[in-house]
């Protein structure tokens, strides 16, 4: 009896760790990533990945933080369609978006040239860092770099057309995918919905310009890189407000002679109280960006 209970308990546990895709529209779904930093508990499941089902294939947008995560989404996609995941698009070079690539042996993997180069250059370093943070969840993860470079404004896969926008600001190369047929905008990490923006490779000025461009698109559904999907322009507006706040806070602090610790003592402005991870991401951004602002204003 004891073993029977244990057996059912383990089944329960297994199911709990399975990933459930959330429907976006008639032919696409996304896996919602937890709004947390990398940890052993979340196994690196912290970014959104999405997929579009075409006539004969599946197009996967980003692959998560590890081979294990890649295998989990592969299993979950199989429950919805028997069509092969023939195409993958990596939106940018951050480890929570491409380290699941090696779960997909036969897929064609697209990215921009910059993203491919960064993956080849820093991929192994990302793996070392993540082994420290998420431990066993990284088992089997190896670098599988993109094998097709994107340069065209339109990508036609299996007769399915996607518009590509080559933007920057979150990183030096942020690829945005617009599905005109369903009016779905896959914004990559240029948009975080109510999750505080991560800025380790950010150029704040360019990021705002890119967001202003996205704001003009007549989309019906926005799939952000982090946070839940949205049917409004609100997440983009909030991201612009946050980036302006970060920029002016740093500029004013340096003018007033405040150090990093004095900036971090300030209370959270009302408009960002609903943002998840505000304290840690704001702190990370200030520590990261302060030296370059100091240099620029001197
Ligand atoms: Zn990112």
PDB file of C-alpha atoms and ligand atoms in Angstrom:
ATOM      1  CA  UNK A   1       0.000   0.000   0.000  1.00  0.00           C
ATOM      2  CA  UNK A   2       2.788   2.364   0.983  1.00  0.00           C
ATOM      3  CA  UNK A   3       4.476   1.764  -2.384  1.00  0.00           C
ATOM      4  CA  UNK A   4       1.219   2.247  -4.231  1.00  0.00           C
ATOM      5  CA  UNK A   5       0.767   5.651  -2.563  1.00  0.00           C
ATOM      6  CA  UNK A   6       4.345   6.559  -3.408  1.00  0.00           C
ATOM      7  CA  UNK A   7       3.779   5.479  -6.996  1.00  0.00           C
ATOM      8  CA  UNK A   8       0.699   7.679  -7.401  1.00  0.00           C
ATOM      9  CA  UNK A   9       2.470  10.524  -5.612  1.00  0.00           C
ATOM     10  CA  UNK A  10       5.349  10.282  -8.098  1.00  0.00           C
ATOM     11  CA  UNK A  11       2.869  10.328 -10.989  1.00  0.00           C
ATOM     12  CA  UNK A  12       1.308  13.452  -9.537  1.00  0.00           C
ATOM     13  CA  UNK A  13       4.715  15.021  -9.197  1.00  0.00           C
ATOM     14  CA  UNK A  14       5.602  14.141 -12.791  1.00  0.00           C
ATOM     15  CA  UNK A  15       2.421  15.745 -14.083  1.00  0.00           C
ATOM     16  CA  UNK A  16       3.044  18.863 -12.046  1.00  0.00           C
ATOM     17  CA  UNK A  17       6.373  19.338 -13.799  1.00  0.00           C
ATOM     18  CA  UNK A  18       4.816  18.940 -17.265  1.00  0.00           C
ATOM     19  CA  UNK A  19       4.362  22.132 -19.212  1.00  0.00           C
ATOM     20  CA  UNK A  20       0.967  23.211 -20.452  1.00  0.00           C
ATOM     21  CA  UNK A  21       0.747  25.373 -23.574  1.00  0.00           C
ATOM     22  CA  UNK A  22      -1.702  28.268 -23.438  1.00  0.00           C
ATOM     23  CA  UNK A  23      -3.701  28.994 -26.591  1.00  0.00           C
ATOM     24  CA  UNK A  24      -2.988  32.362 -28.239  1.00  0.00           C
ATOM     25  CA  UNK A  25      -5.227  32.024 -31.307  1.00  0.00           C
ATOM     26  CA  UNK A  26      -6.454  29.359 -33.769  1.00  0.00           C
ATOM     27  CA  UNK A  27      -2.963  28.118 -34.701  1.00  0.00           C
ATOM     28  CA  UNK A  28      -0.581  29.247 -31.980  1.00  0.00           C
ATOM     29  CA  UNK A  29       0.218  28.681 -28.330  1.00  0.00           C
ATOM     30  CA  UNK A  30       2.732  29.820 -25.739  1.00  0.00           C
ATOM     31  CA  UNK A  31       4.398  28.388 -22.658  1.00  0.00           C
ATOM     32  CA  UNK A  32       4.323  30.960 -19.883  1.00  0.00           C
ATOM     33  CA  UNK A  33       7.670  31.338 -18.113  1.00  0.00           C
ATOM     34  CA  UNK A  34       7.697  32.029 -14.384  1.00  0.00           C
ATOM     35  CA  UNK A  35       8.397  35.623 -13.371  1.00  0.00           C
ATOM     36  CA  UNK A  36      11.418  34.679 -11.301  1.00  0.00           C
ATOM     37  CA  UNK A  37      15.197  34.635 -11.528  1.00  0.00           C
ATOM     38  CA  UNK A  38      16.945  31.314 -12.404  1.00  0.00           C
ATOM     39  CA  UNK A  39      16.693  28.804  -9.527  1.00  0.00           C
ATOM     40  CA  UNK A  40      16.927  25.097  -8.872  1.00  0.00           C
ATOM     41  CA  UNK A  41      13.186  25.082  -8.096  1.00  0.00           C
ATOM     42  CA  UNK A  42      12.062  26.607 -11.401  1.00  0.00           C
ATOM     43  CA  UNK A  43      14.729  24.736 -13.406  1.00  0.00           C
ATOM     44  CA  UNK A  44      15.257  27.841 -15.564  1.00  0.00           C
ATOM     45  CA  UNK A  45      11.639  27.945 -16.769  1.00  0.00           C
ATOM     46  CA  UNK A  46      11.537  31.758 -16.685  1.00  0.00           C
ATOM     47  CA  UNK A  47      10.949  32.925 -20.267  1.00  0.00           C
ATOM     48  CA  UNK A  48       8.030  32.562 -22.673  1.00  0.00           C
ATOM     49  CA  UNK A  49       8.346  30.274 -25.677  1.00  0.00           C
ATOM     50  CA  UNK A  50       5.698  30.050 -28.403  1.00  0.00           C
ATOM     51  CA  UNK A  51       4.773  27.912 -31.356  1.00  0.00           C
ATOM     52  CA  UNK A  52       2.769  28.309 -34.548  1.00  0.00           C
ATOM     53  CA  UNK A  53       1.211  25.298 -36.273  1.00  0.00           C
ATOM     54  CA  UNK A  54       1.353  25.581 -40.077  1.00  0.00           C
ATOM     55  CA  UNK A  55      -0.088  23.220 -42.692  1.00  0.00           C
ATOM     56  CA  UNK A  56       2.593  20.535 -42.314  1.00  0.00           C
ATOM     57  CA  UNK A  57       4.951  21.747 -39.593  1.00  0.00           C
ATOM     58  CA  UNK A  58       5.480  23.608 -36.356  1.00  0.00           C
ATOM     59  CA  UNK A  59       7.460  26.852 -36.017  1.00  0.00           C
ATOM     60  CA  UNK A  60       8.904  27.252 -32.518  1.00  0.00           C
ATOM     61  CA  UNK A  61       9.874  30.691 -31.243  1.00  0.00           C
ATOM     62  CA  UNK A  62      12.678  30.381 -28.656  1.00  0.00           C
ATOM     63  CA  UNK A  63      13.594  27.200 -26.794  1.00  0.00           C
ATOM     64  CA  UNK A  64      14.124  28.106 -23.111  1.00  0.00           C
ATOM     65  CA  UNK A  65      17.088  27.641 -20.755  1.00  0.00           C
ATOM     66  CA  UNK A  66      18.050  23.983 -21.103  1.00  0.00           C
ATOM     67  CA  UNK A  67      17.831  20.777 -23.093  1.00  0.00           C
ATOM     68  CA  UNK A  68      15.429  19.431 -20.456  1.00  0.00           C
ATOM     69  CA  UNK A  69      13.098  22.395 -20.923  1.00  0.00           C
ATOM     70  CA  UNK A  70      13.323  21.893 -24.704  1.00  0.00           C
ATOM     71  CA  UNK A  71      12.333  18.264 -24.256  1.00  0.00           C
ATOM     72  CA  UNK A  72       9.414  19.229 -22.039  1.00  0.00           C
ATOM     73  CA  UNK A  73       7.965  21.622 -24.601  1.00  0.00           C
ATOM     74  CA  UNK A  74       8.556  19.078 -27.363  1.00  0.00           C
ATOM     75  CA  UNK A  75       6.497  16.564 -25.368  1.00  0.00           C
ATOM     76  CA  UNK A  76       3.748  19.114 -24.706  1.00  0.00           C
ATOM     77  CA  UNK A  77       3.584  20.149 -28.385  1.00  0.00           C
ATOM     78  CA  UNK A  78       3.267  16.482 -29.394  1.00  0.00           C
ATOM     79  CA  UNK A  79       0.060  16.248 -27.341  1.00  0.00           C
ATOM     80  CA  UNK A  80      -1.452  18.995 -29.514  1.00  0.00           C
ATOM     81  CA  UNK A  81      -0.107  18.096 -32.956  1.00  0.00           C
ATOM     82  CA  UNK A  82       1.805  15.253 -34.584  1.00  0.00           C
ATOM     83  CA  UNK A  83       3.408  17.677 -37.055  1.00  0.00           C
ATOM     84  CA  UNK A  84       7.204  17.975 -36.720  1.00  0.00           C
ATOM     85  CA  UNK A  85       8.905  21.005 -35.149  1.00  0.00           C
ATOM     86  CA  UNK A  86      10.776  21.737 -38.328  1.00  0.00           C
ATOM     87  CA  UNK A  87      11.661  25.380 -37.728  1.00  0.00           C
ATOM     88  CA  UNK A  88      13.001  27.268 -34.724  1.00  0.00           C
ATOM     89  CA  UNK A  89      13.584  31.007 -34.439  1.00  0.00           C
ATOM     90  CA  UNK A  90      15.909  32.320 -31.703  1.00  0.00           C
ATOM     91  CA  UNK A  91      14.878  35.915 -30.969  1.00  0.00           C
ATOM     92  CA  UNK A  92      18.109  36.973 -29.198  1.00  0.00           C
ATOM     93  CA  UNK A  93      21.217  35.637 -27.490  1.00  0.00           C
ATOM     94  CA  UNK A  94      20.066  35.478 -23.846  1.00  0.00           C
ATOM     95  CA  UNK A  95      20.451  31.987 -22.326  1.00  0.00           C
ATOM     96  CA  UNK A  96      16.792  31.644 -21.251  1.00  0.00           C
ATOM     97  CA  UNK A  97      15.799  31.853 -24.935  1.00  0.00           C
ATOM     98  CA  UNK A  98      18.115  29.498 -26.834  1.00  0.00           C
ATOM     99  CA  UNK A  99      19.755  26.882 -24.578  1.00  0.00           C
ATOM    100  CA  UNK A 100      16.923  24.433 -25.297  1.00  0.00           C
ATOM    101  CA  UNK A 101      18.049  24.279 -28.964  1.00  0.00           C
ATOM    102  CA  UNK A 102      19.867  20.964 -28.578  1.00  0.00           C
ATOM    103  CA  UNK A 103      16.613  19.149 -27.753  1.00  0.00           C
ATOM    104  CA  UNK A 104      15.708  19.622 -31.421  1.00  0.00           C
ATOM    105  CA  UNK A 105      18.071  17.560 -33.544  1.00  0.00           C
ATOM    106  CA  UNK A 106      16.669  17.939 -37.039  1.00  0.00           C
ATOM    107  CA  UNK A 107      15.227  21.440 -36.891  1.00  0.00           C
ATOM    108  CA  UNK A 108      16.404  24.396 -38.917  1.00  0.00           C
ATOM    109  CA  UNK A 109      17.333  27.128 -36.437  1.00  0.00           C
ATOM    110  CA  UNK A 110      17.059  30.759 -37.556  1.00  0.00           C
ATOM    111  CA  UNK A 111      18.498  33.882 -35.955  1.00  0.00           C
ATOM    112  CA  UNK A 112      20.224  37.110 -36.891  1.00  0.00           C
ATOM    113  CA  UNK A 113      23.953  37.006 -37.537  1.00  0.00           C
ATOM    114  CA  UNK A 114      24.709  38.912 -34.318  1.00  0.00           C
ATOM    115  CA  UNK A 115      22.649  36.477 -32.227  1.00  0.00           C
ATOM    116  CA  UNK A 116      24.391  33.475 -33.802  1.00  0.00           C
ATOM    117  CA  UNK A 117      27.829  35.003 -33.164  1.00  0.00           C
ATOM    118  CA  UNK A 118      27.011  35.808 -29.537  1.00  0.00           C
ATOM    119  CA  UNK A 119      25.700  32.266 -28.970  1.00  0.00           C
ATOM    120  CA  UNK A 120      28.909  30.816 -30.435  1.00  0.00           C
ATOM    121  CA  UNK A 121      31.108  33.218 -28.453  1.00  0.00           C
ATOM    122  CA  UNK A 122      29.414  33.170 -25.032  1.00  0.00           C
ATOM    123  CA  UNK A 123      27.249  30.053 -25.073  1.00  0.00           C
ATOM    124  CA  UNK A 124      29.603  27.903 -23.008  1.00  0.00           C
ATOM    125  CA  UNK A 125      29.963  30.646 -20.400  1.00  0.00           C
ATOM    126  CA  UNK A 126      26.171  30.841 -20.118  1.00  0.00           C
ATOM    127  CA  UNK A 127      26.071  27.075 -19.515  1.00  0.00           C
ATOM    128  CA  UNK A 128      28.689  27.304 -16.718  1.00  0.00           C
ATOM    129  CA  UNK A 129      26.698  30.097 -15.045  1.00  0.00           C
ATOM    130  CA  UNK A 130      23.423  28.225 -15.311  1.00  0.00           C
ATOM    131  CA  UNK A 131      24.870  24.973 -13.952  1.00  0.00           C
ATOM    132  CA  UNK A 132      25.592  26.979 -10.780  1.00  0.00           C
ATOM    133  CA  UNK A 133      22.087  28.402 -10.661  1.00  0.00           C
ATOM    134  CA  UNK A 134      19.757  25.604 -11.767  1.00  0.00           C
ATOM    135  CA  UNK A 135      22.043  22.570 -11.237  1.00  0.00           C
ATOM    136  CA  UNK A 136      20.646  19.236 -12.540  1.00  0.00           C
ATOM    137  CA  UNK A 137      18.127  20.937 -14.801  1.00  0.00           C
ATOM    138  CA  UNK A 138      21.110  21.767 -17.036  1.00  0.00           C
ATOM    139  CA  UNK A 139      22.112  18.112 -17.553  1.00  0.00           C
ATOM    140  CA  UNK A 140      22.728  17.355 -21.214  1.00  0.00           C
ATOM    141  CA  UNK A 141      22.561  20.987 -22.329  1.00  0.00           C
ATOM    142  CA  UNK A 142      25.040  21.805 -25.075  1.00  0.00           C
ATOM    143  CA  UNK A 143      25.429  24.696 -27.446  1.00  0.00           C
ATOM    144  CA  UNK A 144      23.502  24.263 -30.656  1.00  0.00           C
ATOM    145  CA  UNK A 145      23.955  27.464 -32.618  1.00  0.00           C
ATOM    146  CA  UNK A 146      21.476  28.683 -35.244  1.00  0.00           C
ATOM    147  CA  UNK A 147      22.220  27.333 -38.735  1.00  0.00           C
ATOM    148  CA  UNK A 148      20.292  29.847 -40.870  1.00  0.00           C
ATOM    149  CA  UNK A 149      20.879  33.591 -40.831  1.00  0.00           C
ATOM    150  CA  UNK A 150      17.907  35.903 -41.241  1.00  0.00           C
ATOM    151  CA  UNK A 151      18.135  39.126 -43.229  1.00  0.00           C
ATOM    152  CA  UNK A 152      14.838  39.336 -45.127  1.00  0.00           C
ATOM    153  CA  UNK A 153      11.825  41.363 -44.031  1.00  0.00           C
ATOM    154  CA  UNK A 154       9.576  38.373 -44.616  1.00  0.00           C
ATOM    155  CA  UNK A 155      10.060  34.706 -43.835  1.00  0.00           C
ATOM    156  CA  UNK A 156       7.918  32.126 -45.608  1.00  0.00           C
ATOM    157  CA  UNK A 157       7.978  28.686 -44.006  1.00  0.00           C
ATOM    158  CA  UNK A 158       5.774  25.885 -45.275  1.00  0.00           C
ATOM    159  CA  UNK A 159       3.741  28.517 -47.133  1.00  0.00           C
ATOM    160  CA  UNK A 160       3.186  30.486 -43.914  1.00  0.00           C
ATOM    161  CA  UNK A 161       4.332  34.109 -44.003  1.00  0.00           C
ATOM    162  CA  UNK A 162       5.852  35.940 -41.052  1.00  0.00           C
ATOM    163  CA  UNK A 163       7.054  39.553 -40.986  1.00  0.00           C
ATOM    164  CA  UNK A 164      10.439  40.154 -39.354  1.00  0.00           C
ATOM    165  CA  UNK A 165      11.523  43.331 -37.594  1.00  0.00           C
ATOM    166  CA  UNK A 166      15.213  43.766 -36.830  1.00  0.00           C
ATOM    167  CA  UNK A 167      15.292  45.927 -33.728  1.00  0.00           C
ATOM    168  CA  UNK A 168      17.601  46.490 -30.756  1.00  0.00           C
ATOM    169  CA  UNK A 169      17.790  47.968 -27.271  1.00  0.00           C
ATOM    170  CA  UNK A 170      17.255  44.941 -25.023  1.00  0.00           C
ATOM    171  CA  UNK A 171      20.315  43.471 -26.765  1.00  0.00           C
ATOM    172  CA  UNK A 172      22.143  44.613 -29.881  1.00  0.00           C
ATOM    173  CA  UNK A 173      19.848  42.394 -31.934  1.00  0.00           C
ATOM    174  CA  UNK A 174      16.233  41.764 -30.938  1.00  0.00           C
ATOM    175  CA  UNK A 175      14.180  39.957 -33.529  1.00  0.00           C
ATOM    176  CA  UNK A 176      10.452  40.680 -33.492  1.00  0.00           C
ATOM    177  CA  UNK A 177       8.083  38.407 -35.402  1.00  0.00           C
ATOM    178  CA  UNK A 178       4.733  39.631 -36.646  1.00  0.00           C
ATOM    179  CA  UNK A 179       2.120  37.177 -37.839  1.00  0.00           C
ATOM    180  CA  UNK A 180      -0.064  39.428 -39.978  1.00  0.00           C
ATOM    181  CA  UNK A 181      -2.660  36.732 -40.620  1.00  0.00           C
ATOM    182  CA  UNK A 182      -3.626  36.446 -36.952  1.00  0.00           C
ATOM    183  CA  UNK A 183      -2.314  39.917 -35.973  1.00  0.00           C
ATOM    184  CA  UNK A 184      -0.073  38.334 -33.366  1.00  0.00           C
ATOM    185  CA  UNK A 185       3.104  40.151 -32.336  1.00  0.00           C
ATOM    186  CA  UNK A 186       5.930  38.084 -30.831  1.00  0.00           C
ATOM    187  CA  UNK A 187       7.929  40.924 -29.314  1.00  0.00           C
ATOM    188  CA  UNK A 188      10.916  38.967 -27.914  1.00  0.00           C
ATOM    189  CA  UNK A 189      12.371  40.596 -24.766  1.00  0.00           C
ATOM    190  CA  UNK A 190      11.687  44.079 -26.080  1.00  0.00           C
ATOM    191  CA  UNK A 191       8.443  43.753 -24.092  1.00  0.00           C
ATOM    192  CA  UNK A 192       8.060  42.487 -20.529  1.00  0.00           C
ATOM    193  CA  UNK A 193       4.466  42.477 -19.295  1.00  0.00           C
ATOM    194  CA  UNK A 194       4.302  43.659 -15.673  1.00  0.00           C
ATOM    195  CA  UNK A 195       7.609  41.931 -15.065  1.00  0.00           C
ATOM    196  CA  UNK A 196      10.453  44.377 -14.442  1.00  0.00           C
ATOM    197  CA  UNK A 197      12.740  44.714 -17.445  1.00  0.00           C
ATOM    198  CA  UNK A 198      16.137  42.969 -17.466  1.00  0.00           C
ATOM    199  CA  UNK A 199      18.909  45.194 -18.778  1.00  0.00           C
ATOM    200  CA  UNK A 200      22.277  43.344 -18.746  1.00  0.00           C
ATOM    201  CA  UNK A 201      22.951  44.199 -22.414  1.00  0.00           C
ATOM    202  CA  UNK A 202      20.555  47.110 -22.793  1.00  0.00           C
ATOM    203  CA  UNK A 203      20.829  50.380 -24.657  1.00  0.00           C
ATOM    204  CA  UNK A 204      17.998  52.351 -23.040  1.00  0.00           C
ATOM    205  CA  UNK A 205      17.695  54.988 -25.783  1.00  0.00           C
ATOM    206  CA  UNK A 206      17.491  52.393 -28.583  1.00  0.00           C
ATOM    207  CA  UNK A 207      15.110  50.239 -26.557  1.00  0.00           C
ATOM    208  CA  UNK A 208      12.642  53.149 -26.260  1.00  0.00           C
ATOM    209  CA  UNK A 209      12.902  53.816 -30.031  1.00  0.00           C
ATOM    210  CA  UNK A 210      12.148  50.127 -30.731  1.00  0.00           C
ATOM    211  CA  UNK A 211       9.155  50.157 -28.376  1.00  0.00           C
ATOM    212  CA  UNK A 212       7.774  53.260 -30.085  1.00  0.00           C
ATOM    213  CA  UNK A 213       7.978  51.380 -33.362  1.00  0.00           C
ATOM    214  CA  UNK A 214       6.130  48.357 -31.900  1.00  0.00           C
ATOM    215  CA  UNK A 215       3.441  50.661 -30.526  1.00  0.00           C
ATOM    216  CA  UNK A 216       2.491  51.627 -34.081  1.00  0.00           C
ATOM    217  CA  UNK A 217       1.741  48.048 -35.134  1.00  0.00           C
ATOM    218  CA  UNK A 218      -1.941  47.209 -35.360  1.00  0.00           C
ATOM    219  CA  UNK A 219      -1.667  43.910 -33.466  1.00  0.00           C
ATOM    220  CA  UNK A 220      -4.487  42.025 -31.798  1.00  0.00           C
ATOM    221  CA  UNK A 221      -2.338  39.968 -29.423  1.00  0.00           C
ATOM    222  CA  UNK A 222       1.067  40.728 -27.990  1.00  0.00           C
ATOM    223  CA  UNK A 223       3.244  37.827 -26.826  1.00  0.00           C
ATOM    224  CA  UNK A 224       5.966  39.330 -24.604  1.00  0.00           C
ATOM    225  CA  UNK A 225       9.296  37.706 -23.793  1.00  0.00           C
ATOM    226  CA  UNK A 226       8.295  37.608 -20.123  1.00  0.00           C
ATOM    227  CA  UNK A 227       4.875  37.978 -18.475  1.00  0.00           C
ATOM    228  CA  UNK A 228       1.425  37.084 -19.778  1.00  0.00           C
ATOM    229  CA  UNK A 229       0.066  37.891 -23.244  1.00  0.00           C
ATOM    230  CA  UNK A 230      -1.894  41.093 -23.781  1.00  0.00           C
ATOM    231  CA  UNK A 231      -4.524  42.469 -26.162  1.00  0.00           C
ATOM    232  CA  UNK A 232      -3.658  46.108 -25.454  1.00  0.00           C
ATOM    233  CA  UNK A 233      -0.776  48.551 -25.982  1.00  0.00           C
ATOM    234  CA  UNK A 234      -0.491  48.977 -22.194  1.00  0.00           C
ATOM    235  CA  UNK A 235       2.611  46.758 -21.673  1.00  0.00           C
ATOM    236  CA  UNK A 236       4.560  48.741 -24.305  1.00  0.00           C
ATOM    237  CA  UNK A 237       3.506  52.053 -22.724  1.00  0.00           C
ATOM    238  CA  UNK A 238       4.503  50.801 -19.261  1.00  0.00           C
ATOM    239  CA  UNK A 239       7.885  49.605 -20.557  1.00  0.00           C
ATOM    240  CA  UNK A 240       8.606  53.034 -22.093  1.00  0.00           C
ATOM    241  CA  UNK A 241       7.620  54.703 -18.793  1.00  0.00           C
ATOM    242  CA  UNK A 242       9.900  52.369 -16.852  1.00  0.00           C
ATOM    243  CA  UNK A 243      12.888  52.893 -19.151  1.00  0.00           C
ATOM    244  CA  UNK A 244      12.426  56.670 -18.967  1.00  0.00           C
ATOM    245  CA  UNK A 245      12.246  56.381 -15.170  1.00  0.00           C
ATOM    246  CA  UNK A 246      15.446  54.332 -15.052  1.00  0.00           C
ATOM    247  CA  UNK A 247      17.185  56.794 -17.370  1.00  0.00           C
ATOM    248  CA  UNK A 248      16.118  59.932 -15.489  1.00  0.00           C
ATOM    249  CA  UNK A 249      16.834  58.359 -12.076  1.00  0.00           C
ATOM    250  CA  UNK A 250      20.410  57.597 -13.126  1.00  0.00           C
ATOM    251  CA  UNK A 251      20.958  60.996 -14.787  1.00  0.00           C
ATOM    252  CA  UNK A 252      19.561  62.929 -11.791  1.00  0.00           C
ATOM    253  CA  UNK A 253      21.468  60.823  -9.272  1.00  0.00           C
ATOM    254  CA  UNK A 254      24.762  61.539 -10.969  1.00  0.00           C
ATOM    255  CA  UNK A 255      23.959  65.274 -11.235  1.00  0.00           C
ATOM    256  CA  UNK A 256      23.067  65.321  -7.526  1.00  0.00           C
ATOM    257  CA  UNK A 257      26.146  63.301  -6.606  1.00  0.00           C
ATOM    258  CA  UNK A 258      24.194  60.296  -5.279  1.00  0.00           C
ATOM    259  CA  UNK A 259      25.938  56.918  -5.186  1.00  0.00           C
ATOM    260  CA  UNK A 260      24.403  53.571  -6.136  1.00  0.00           C
ATOM    261  CA  UNK A 261      23.276  52.797  -2.578  1.00  0.00           C
ATOM    262  CA  UNK A 262      21.491  56.129  -2.241  1.00  0.00           C
ATOM    263  CA  UNK A 263      19.563  55.444  -5.469  1.00  0.00           C
ATOM    264  CA  UNK A 264      18.529  52.014  -4.220  1.00  0.00           C
ATOM    265  CA  UNK A 265      17.186  53.466  -0.961  1.00  0.00           C
ATOM    266  CA  UNK A 266      14.412  55.277  -2.882  1.00  0.00           C
ATOM    267  CA  UNK A 267      10.915  53.809  -2.620  1.00  0.00           C
ATOM    268  CA  UNK A 268       9.179  52.115  -5.575  1.00  0.00           C
ATOM    269  CA  UNK A 269       7.123  54.614  -7.617  1.00  0.00           C
ATOM    270  CA  UNK A 270       3.378  53.893  -7.605  1.00  0.00           C
ATOM    271  CA  UNK A 271       3.155  53.064 -11.314  1.00  0.00           C
ATOM    272  CA  UNK A 272       5.591  50.162 -10.887  1.00  0.00           C
ATOM    273  CA  UNK A 273       4.112  48.662  -7.714  1.00  0.00           C
ATOM    274  CA  UNK A 274       2.370  45.998  -9.790  1.00  0.00           C
ATOM    275  CA  UNK A 275       5.616  44.963 -11.533  1.00  0.00           C
ATOM    276  CA  UNK A 276       7.075  41.627 -10.421  1.00  0.00           C
ATOM    277  CA  UNK A 277      10.796  41.460  -9.527  1.00  0.00           C
ATOM    278  CA  UNK A 278      11.047  45.260  -9.250  1.00  0.00           C
ATOM    279  CA  UNK A 279      13.554  45.342  -6.406  1.00  0.00           C
ATOM    280  CA  UNK A 280      16.040  42.828  -7.837  1.00  0.00           C
ATOM    281  CA  UNK A 281      15.878  43.964 -11.475  1.00  0.00           C
ATOM    282  CA  UNK A 282      15.991  47.686 -10.618  1.00  0.00           C
ATOM    283  CA  UNK A 283      18.998  47.013  -8.388  1.00  0.00           C
ATOM    284  CA  UNK A 284      20.715  44.974 -11.115  1.00  0.00           C
ATOM    285  CA  UNK A 285      20.058  47.713 -13.686  1.00  0.00           C
ATOM    286  CA  UNK A 286      21.354  50.527 -11.478  1.00  0.00           C
ATOM    287  CA  UNK A 287      24.545  48.628 -10.603  1.00  0.00           C
ATOM    288  CA  UNK A 288      25.014  47.700 -14.254  1.00  0.00           C
ATOM    289  CA  UNK A 289      24.263  51.044 -15.876  1.00  0.00           C
ATOM    290  CA  UNK A 290      25.601  53.522 -13.282  1.00  0.00           C
ATOM    291  CA  UNK A 291      29.252  53.455 -14.472  1.00  0.00           C
ATOM    292  CA  UNK A 292      28.357  54.200 -18.117  1.00  0.00           C
ATOM    293  CA  UNK A 293      26.000  57.049 -17.118  1.00  0.00           C
ATOM    294  CA  UNK A 294      28.710  58.442 -14.839  1.00  0.00           C
ATOM    295  CA  UNK A 295      31.179  58.388 -17.727  1.00  0.00           C
ATOM    296  CA  UNK A 296      28.738  59.999 -20.175  1.00  0.00           C
ATOM    297  CA  UNK A 297      27.783  62.874 -17.878  1.00  0.00           C
ATOM    298  CA  UNK A 298      31.282  63.813 -16.821  1.00  0.00           C
TER     299      UNK A 298
HETATM  300 ZN1  LIG B   1      16.594  38.726 -22.905  1.00  0.00          ZN
END
